[in-house]
XYZ file of N, CA and C in Angstrom:
483
model
N 113.347 84.631 106.049
C 113.931 84.736 104.735
C 113.347 85.942 104.018
N 114.164 86.483 103.183
C 113.728 87.630 102.419
C 113.448 87.202 101.002
N 112.205 87.402 100.587
C 111.841 87.158 99.202
C 111.496 88.494 98.570
N 111.135 88.487 97.353
C 110.747 89.714 96.691
C 109.365 89.510 96.102
N 108.451 90.369 96.437
C 107.119 90.330 95.863
C 107.202 91.075 94.537
N 106.789 90.420 93.471
C 106.998 90.973 92.147
C 105.764 90.819 91.284
N 105.598 91.727 90.356
C 104.583 91.593 89.325
C 105.317 91.411 88.004
N 105.030 90.327 87.302
C 105.533 90.141 85.954
C 106.967 89.691 85.818
N 107.593 89.286 86.883
C 108.976 88.840 86.800
C 109.124 87.527 87.545
N 110.184 86.802 87.249
C 110.486 85.571 87.958
C 111.972 85.368 87.892
N 112.482 84.478 88.687
C 113.909 84.214 88.639
C 114.506 84.192 90.017
N 115.787 84.222 90.064
C 116.483 84.118 91.338
C 116.974 85.476 91.788
N 116.087 86.311 92.186
C 116.453 87.585 92.747
C 117.048 88.563 91.745
N 117.068 88.222 90.489
C 117.562 89.147 89.475
C 116.546 89.216 88.350
N 116.713 90.187 87.500
C 115.784 90.403 86.402
C 115.812 89.231 85.426
N 114.697 88.598 85.253
C 114.536 87.527 84.262
C 113.109 87.631 83.769
N 112.926 88.051 82.567
C 111.587 88.354 82.072
C 110.727 87.112 81.943
N 109.519 87.205 82.414
C 108.502 86.175 82.200
C 107.614 86.661 81.069
N 107.305 87.938 81.109
C 106.562 88.578 80.024
C 107.581 89.359 79.204
N 107.123 90.222 78.331
C 108.043 91.038 77.543
C 108.900 91.883 78.486
N 110.204 91.979 78.213
C 111.070 92.780 79.084
C 110.610 94.233 79.139
N 110.821 94.861 80.282
C 110.447 96.255 80.459
C 111.681 97.129 80.278
N 111.483 98.352 79.812
C 112.580 99.303 79.698
C 112.910 99.915 81.045
N 111.912 99.928 81.940
C 112.119 100.489 83.267
C 111.503 99.561 84.307
N 112.215 99.387 85.390
C 111.718 98.609 86.527
C 111.732 99.533 87.735
N 110.624 99.597 88.439
C 110.514 100.433 89.626
C 110.559 99.534 90.855
N 111.564 99.772 91.679
C 111.742 98.994 92.907
C 111.517 99.922 94.087
N 110.636 99.536 94.970
C 110.352 100.341 96.157
C 110.858 99.617 97.393
N 111.125 100.391 98.414
C 111.567 99.830 99.691
C 110.761 100.394 100.837
N 110.679 99.610 101.880
C 110.018 100.075 103.096
C 110.846 101.181 103.741
N 110.337 101.691 104.823
C 111.025 102.738 105.561
C 112.265 102.153 106.244
N 113.371 102.875 106.200
C 114.554 102.471 106.940
C 115.759 102.178 106.075
N 116.889 101.980 106.736
C 118.147 101.777 106.026
C 118.280 100.375 105.444
N 117.797 99.354 106.136
C 117.905 97.983 105.626
C 117.189 97.831 104.278
N 115.941 98.273 104.142
C 115.292 98.182 102.836
C 116.016 98.989 101.754
N 116.608 100.115 102.126
C 117.353 100.910 101.148
C 118.550 100.142 100.612
N 119.246 99.461 101.487
C 120.384 98.637 101.055
C 119.879 97.533 100.122
N 118.790 96.892 100.494
C 118.262 95.780 99.693
C 117.823 96.212 98.302
N 117.128 97.343 98.194
C 116.672 97.753 96.864
C 117.854 98.154 95.989
N 118.882 98.707 96.589
C 120.088 99.025 95.823
C 120.794 97.764 95.359
N 120.768 96.722 96.173
C 121.342 95.441 95.755
C 120.588 94.896 94.543
N 119.265 94.963 94.583
C 118.472 94.484 93.459
C 118.739 95.301 92.201
N 118.885 96.603 92.355
C 119.194 97.453 91.208
C 120.504 96.996 90.564
N 121.523 96.776 91.371
C 122.820 96.335 90.838
C 122.711 94.981 90.147
N 121.963 94.057 90.732
C 121.810 92.728 90.123
C 121.067 92.804 88.793
N 120.033 93.619 88.738
C 119.258 93.764 87.505
C 120.120 94.401 86.417
N 120.816 95.457 86.786
C 121.642 96.139 85.785
C 122.839 95.306 85.351
N 123.314 94.440 86.231
C 124.378 93.512 85.849
C 123.856 92.516 84.821
N 122.629 92.059 85.027
C 122.023 91.100 84.097
C 121.649 91.741 82.774
N 121.224 93.020 82.816
C 120.826 93.714 81.587
C 121.065 95.215 81.765
N 122.254 95.685 81.345
C 122.602 97.101 81.528
C 121.669 98.075 80.819
N 120.884 97.607 79.861
C 119.995 98.515 79.130
C 118.715 98.842 79.896
N 118.439 98.117 80.957
C 117.221 98.347 81.729
C 117.427 99.520 82.688
N 116.499 100.453 82.664
C 116.508 101.577 83.600
C 115.826 101.114 84.886
N 116.529 101.259 86.012
C 115.960 100.877 87.302
C 115.750 102.149 88.118
N 114.516 102.365 88.527
C 114.169 103.506 89.364
C 113.912 103.008 90.774
N 114.566 103.631 91.736
C 114.399 103.247 93.138
C 113.488 104.233 93.851
N 112.661 103.690 94.733
C 111.793 104.504 95.579
C 112.050 104.092 97.025
N 113.133 104.611 97.620
C 113.426 104.256 99.017
C 112.434 104.917 99.971
N 112.274 104.327 101.142
C 111.371 104.864 102.170
C 109.983 105.155 101.603
N 109.519 104.253 100.756
C 108.270 104.456 100.019
C 107.033 104.264 100.889
N 107.160 103.486 101.950
C 106.002 103.272 102.815
C 106.142 102.017 103.639
N 105.082 101.695 104.319
C 105.062 100.495 105.145
C 104.486 99.325 104.351
N 104.480 98.158 104.967
C 104.121 96.902 104.311
C 102.830 96.982 103.505
N 101.740 97.377 104.121
C 100.452 97.357 103.419
C 100.432 98.330 102.239
N 101.105 99.463 102.369
C 101.164 100.438 101.284
C 101.935 99.867 100.094
N 103.089 99.243 100.351
C 103.891 98.651 99.280
C 103.161 97.491 98.626
N 102.494 96.695 99.431
C 101.749 95.555 98.899
C 100.654 96.048 97.949
N 99.947 97.089 98.354
C 98.917 97.670 97.499
C 99.538 98.257 96.225
N 100.685 98.885 96.364
C 101.353 99.498 95.207
C 101.763 98.445 94.185
N 102.263 97.303 94.644
C 102.664 96.249 93.700
C 101.429 95.599 93.080
N 100.368 95.444 93.839
C 99.127 94.879 93.309
C 98.509 95.775 92.234
N 98.690 97.084 92.381
C 98.073 98.049 91.477
C 99.044 98.596 90.432
N 100.134 97.871 90.205
C 101.119 98.226 89.172
C 101.725 99.616 89.334
N 101.796 100.114 90.553
C 102.456 101.398 90.811
C 103.964 101.198 90.950
N 104.363 99.996 91.375
C 105.764 99.595 91.457
C 105.858 98.182 90.891
N 107.062 97.784 90.512
C 107.233 96.444 89.947
C 107.640 95.408 90.985
N 108.402 95.824 91.976
C 108.814 94.865 92.997
C 109.250 95.567 94.260
N 109.243 94.814 95.340
C 109.803 95.287 96.595
C 110.222 94.087 97.436
N 111.272 94.246 98.251
C 111.709 93.148 99.122
C 110.744 92.972 100.291
N 110.444 91.712 100.602
C 109.545 91.415 101.711
C 109.975 90.117 102.373
N 109.858 90.059 103.672
C 110.161 88.837 104.406
C 108.996 87.870 104.275
N 109.310 86.586 104.093
C 108.249 85.600 103.932
C 107.376 85.532 105.179
N 107.969 85.746 106.338
C 107.183 85.753 107.569
C 106.151 86.867 107.569
N 106.518 88.018 107.017
C 105.575 89.127 106.915
C 104.459 88.792 105.935
N 104.806 88.123 104.855
C 103.781 87.739 103.873
C 102.711 86.897 104.551
N 103.123 85.856 105.280
C 102.136 84.921 105.840
C 101.450 85.450 107.093
N 102.016 86.472 107.730
C 101.349 87.008 108.921
C 100.559 88.280 108.653
N 100.898 89.001 107.585
C 100.262 90.303 107.366
C 99.575 90.478 106.019
N 99.972 89.714 105.004
C 99.483 90.005 103.655
C 98.499 88.981 103.103
N 98.663 87.738 103.440
C 97.793 86.680 102.916
C 97.162 85.934 104.084
N 96.230 85.076 103.773
C 95.513 84.339 104.817
C 95.805 82.840 104.711
N 96.853 82.367 105.390
C 97.110 80.921 105.365
C 95.966 80.156 106.023
N 95.742 78.936 105.530
C 94.750 78.061 106.154
C 95.282 77.609 107.516
N 94.410 77.056 108.304
C 94.767 76.604 109.644
C 95.941 75.617 109.608
N 95.906 74.665 108.682
C 96.990 73.670 108.570
C 98.309 74.335 108.171
N 98.227 75.358 107.306
C 99.443 76.066 106.902
C 100.030 76.839 108.088
N 99.170 77.489 108.858
C 99.644 78.193 110.055
C 100.278 77.231 111.047
N 99.677 76.057 111.202
C 100.232 75.053 112.113
C 101.603 74.594 111.627
N 101.755 74.409 110.323
C 103.039 73.990 109.759
C 104.108 75.051 110.004
N 103.752 76.313 109.809
C 104.694 77.410 110.043
C 105.067 77.466 111.520
N 104.057 77.356 112.395
C 104.305 77.385 113.837
C 105.202 76.233 114.285
N 105.131 75.115 113.555
C 105.964 73.951 113.882
C 107.386 74.098 113.355
N 107.664 75.222 112.675
C 109.014 75.468 112.204
C 109.259 75.155 110.743
N 108.195 74.798 110.006
C 108.369 74.540 108.574
C 108.639 75.842 107.836
N 109.272 75.726 106.703
C 109.617 76.870 105.869
C 108.355 77.587 105.394
N 108.267 78.880 105.641
C 107.090 79.650 105.239
C 107.125 80.053 103.768
N 108.285 79.954 103.111
C 108.407 80.399 101.726
C 107.431 79.702 100.775
N 107.347 78.350 100.746
C 106.417 77.726 99.787
C 104.963 78.140 100.013
N 104.598 78.335 101.257
C 103.231 78.747 101.578
C 103.001 80.179 101.094
N 103.948 81.062 101.401
C 103.831 82.457 100.969
C 103.783 82.546 99.446
N 104.642 81.796 98.775
C 104.695 81.811 97.313
C 103.362 81.356 96.717
N 102.820 80.267 97.232
C 101.563 79.727 96.728
C 100.411 80.710 96.926
N 100.329 81.304 98.107
C 99.231 82.221 98.400
C 99.338 83.517 97.599
N 100.558 84.021 97.401
C 100.720 85.218 96.580
C 100.408 84.924 95.118
N 100.771 83.727 94.675
C 100.491 83.323 93.297
C 98.989 83.375 93.026
N 98.188 82.966 93.998
C 96.731 83.007 93.843
C 96.223 84.435 93.701
N 97.035 85.405 94.139
C 96.651 86.816 94.017
C 97.283 87.466 92.791
N 97.899 86.637 91.937
C 98.497 87.159 90.717
C 99.876 87.760 90.900
N 100.510 87.471 92.024
C 101.845 87.971 92.308
C 102.835 86.814 92.345
N 104.095 87.131 92.121
C 105.148 86.127 92.170
C 106.095 86.453 93.304
N 106.415 85.474 94.110
C 107.428 85.625 95.152
C 108.682 84.943 94.639
N 109.715 85.733 94.380
C 110.952 85.161 93.864
C 111.624 84.291 94.909
N 112.530 83.469 94.446
C 113.348 82.660 95.343
C 114.047 83.607 96.321
N 114.058 83.279 97.594
C 114.677 84.185 98.576
C 116.157 84.418 98.303
N 116.595 85.588 98.707
C 118.013 85.909 98.643
C 118.748 85.000 99.628
N 120.034 84.938 99.492
C 120.870 84.211 100.454
C 121.094 85.129 101.657
N 120.017 85.629 102.177
C 120.021 86.616 103.248
C 118.944 86.191 104.223
N 119.306 86.106 105.465
C 118.347 85.674 106.459
C 118.427 86.626 107.638
N 117.329 87.259 107.947
C 117.280 88.206 109.045
C 116.599 87.559 110.249
N 117.054 86.369 110.582
C 116.509 85.676 111.736
C 116.917 86.436 112.996
N 115.977 86.644 113.855
C 116.278 87.364 115.075
C 116.967 86.451 116.076
N 117.819 87.046 116.887
C 118.535 86.306 117.918
C 118.545 87.144 119.183
N 118.797 86.496 120.290
C 118.908 87.172 121.569
C 120.249 86.777 122.168
N 120.926 87.746 122.733
C 122.229 87.489 123.332
C 122.125 87.677 124.834
N 122.637 86.706 125.572
C 122.786 86.815 127.020
C 124.221 86.402 127.344
N 124.680 86.756 128.517
C 126.035 86.352 128.896
C 126.069 84.845 129.129
N 127.235 84.270 128.979
C 127.385 82.830 129.227
C 127.051 82.505 130.680
N 127.429 83.396 131.580
C 127.147 83.166 133.001
C 125.646 83.119 133.260
N 124.886 84.043 132.657
C 123.432 84.062 132.818
C 122.818 82.797 132.228
N 123.253 82.424 131.027
C 122.720 81.228 130.370
C 122.970 79.987 131.217
N 124.150 79.878 131.756
C 124.492 78.703 132.582
C 123.698 78.709 133.885
N 123.621 79.855 134.531
C 122.916 79.956 135.819
C 121.432 79.660 135.696
N 120.835 79.978 134.531
C 119.393 79.815 134.343
C 119.042 78.703 133.362
N 120.040 77.937 132.949
C 119.855 76.834 132.007
C 119.126 77.309 130.735
N 119.634 78.378 130.152
C 119.055 78.965 128.943
C 119.808 78.422 127.729
N 119.074 77.742 126.852
C 119.677 77.209 125.622
C 118.954 77.703 124.371
N 117.704 78.130 124.525
C 116.918 78.615 123.389
C 116.188 79.891 123.795
N 115.704 80.611 122.802
C 114.931 81.821 123.092
C 113.687 81.470 123.904
N 113.071 80.350 123.589
C 111.850 79.974 124.328
C 112.141 79.661 125.795
N 113.387 79.312 126.136
C 113.746 79.093 127.545
C 113.594 80.385 128.352
N 113.668 81.521 127.691
C 113.531 82.795 128.396
C 112.109 83.031 128.899
N 111.146 82.311 128.360
C 109.743 82.498 128.752
C 109.527 82.222 130.239
N 110.325 81.347 130.801
C 110.145 81.019 132.239
C 110.817 82.039 133.160
N 111.598 82.945 132.593
C 112.297 83.953 133.389
C 111.404 85.176 133.580
N 111.439 85.768 134.711
C 110.654 86.952 134.992
C 111.603 88.102 135.331
N 111.198 89.306 134.998
C 111.945 90.496 135.357
C 113.150 90.792 134.465
N 113.210 90.184 133.294
C 114.321 90.469 132.387
C 114.122 91.833 131.741
N 115.214 92.498 131.469
C 115.160 93.795 130.804
C 115.906 93.668 129.479
N 115.181 93.919 128.391
C 115.788 93.837 127.057
C 116.297 95.219 126.662
N 117.332 95.231 125.877
C 117.884 96.513 125.430
C 118.363 96.427 124.022
């Protein structure tokens, strides 16, 4: 799931002031085209909610740790981040939290709670899910009894492309 790491804002993926409204909001994106699309979506949503707010975009601003540091140090106001990235790269879940995530539980509440302890807010995720998938032919799946991605672990010599 994609959430947004934010300083000083809350709401459902759009501008909703928790503190005094800002005249300018700076949204940064990671490297690549997908983050650029996402930050532009946020700009449109914010300006739809309040046309008087100036939104400045910083596309291709950096990688995860750089953006995380920038939001922590008030250099940017928000950036899109996957909850899985939050719990694997940015915060330190406890052993029980890691076990819950590994068991397939939703990582969002854990990521939100841990970021909150660092003075950051993780907004409600967008209705956007970048879950990875693997495609094989039906013939291959049937011949090898493949029904899940983890079923591929028993196969040797596969070539991904």
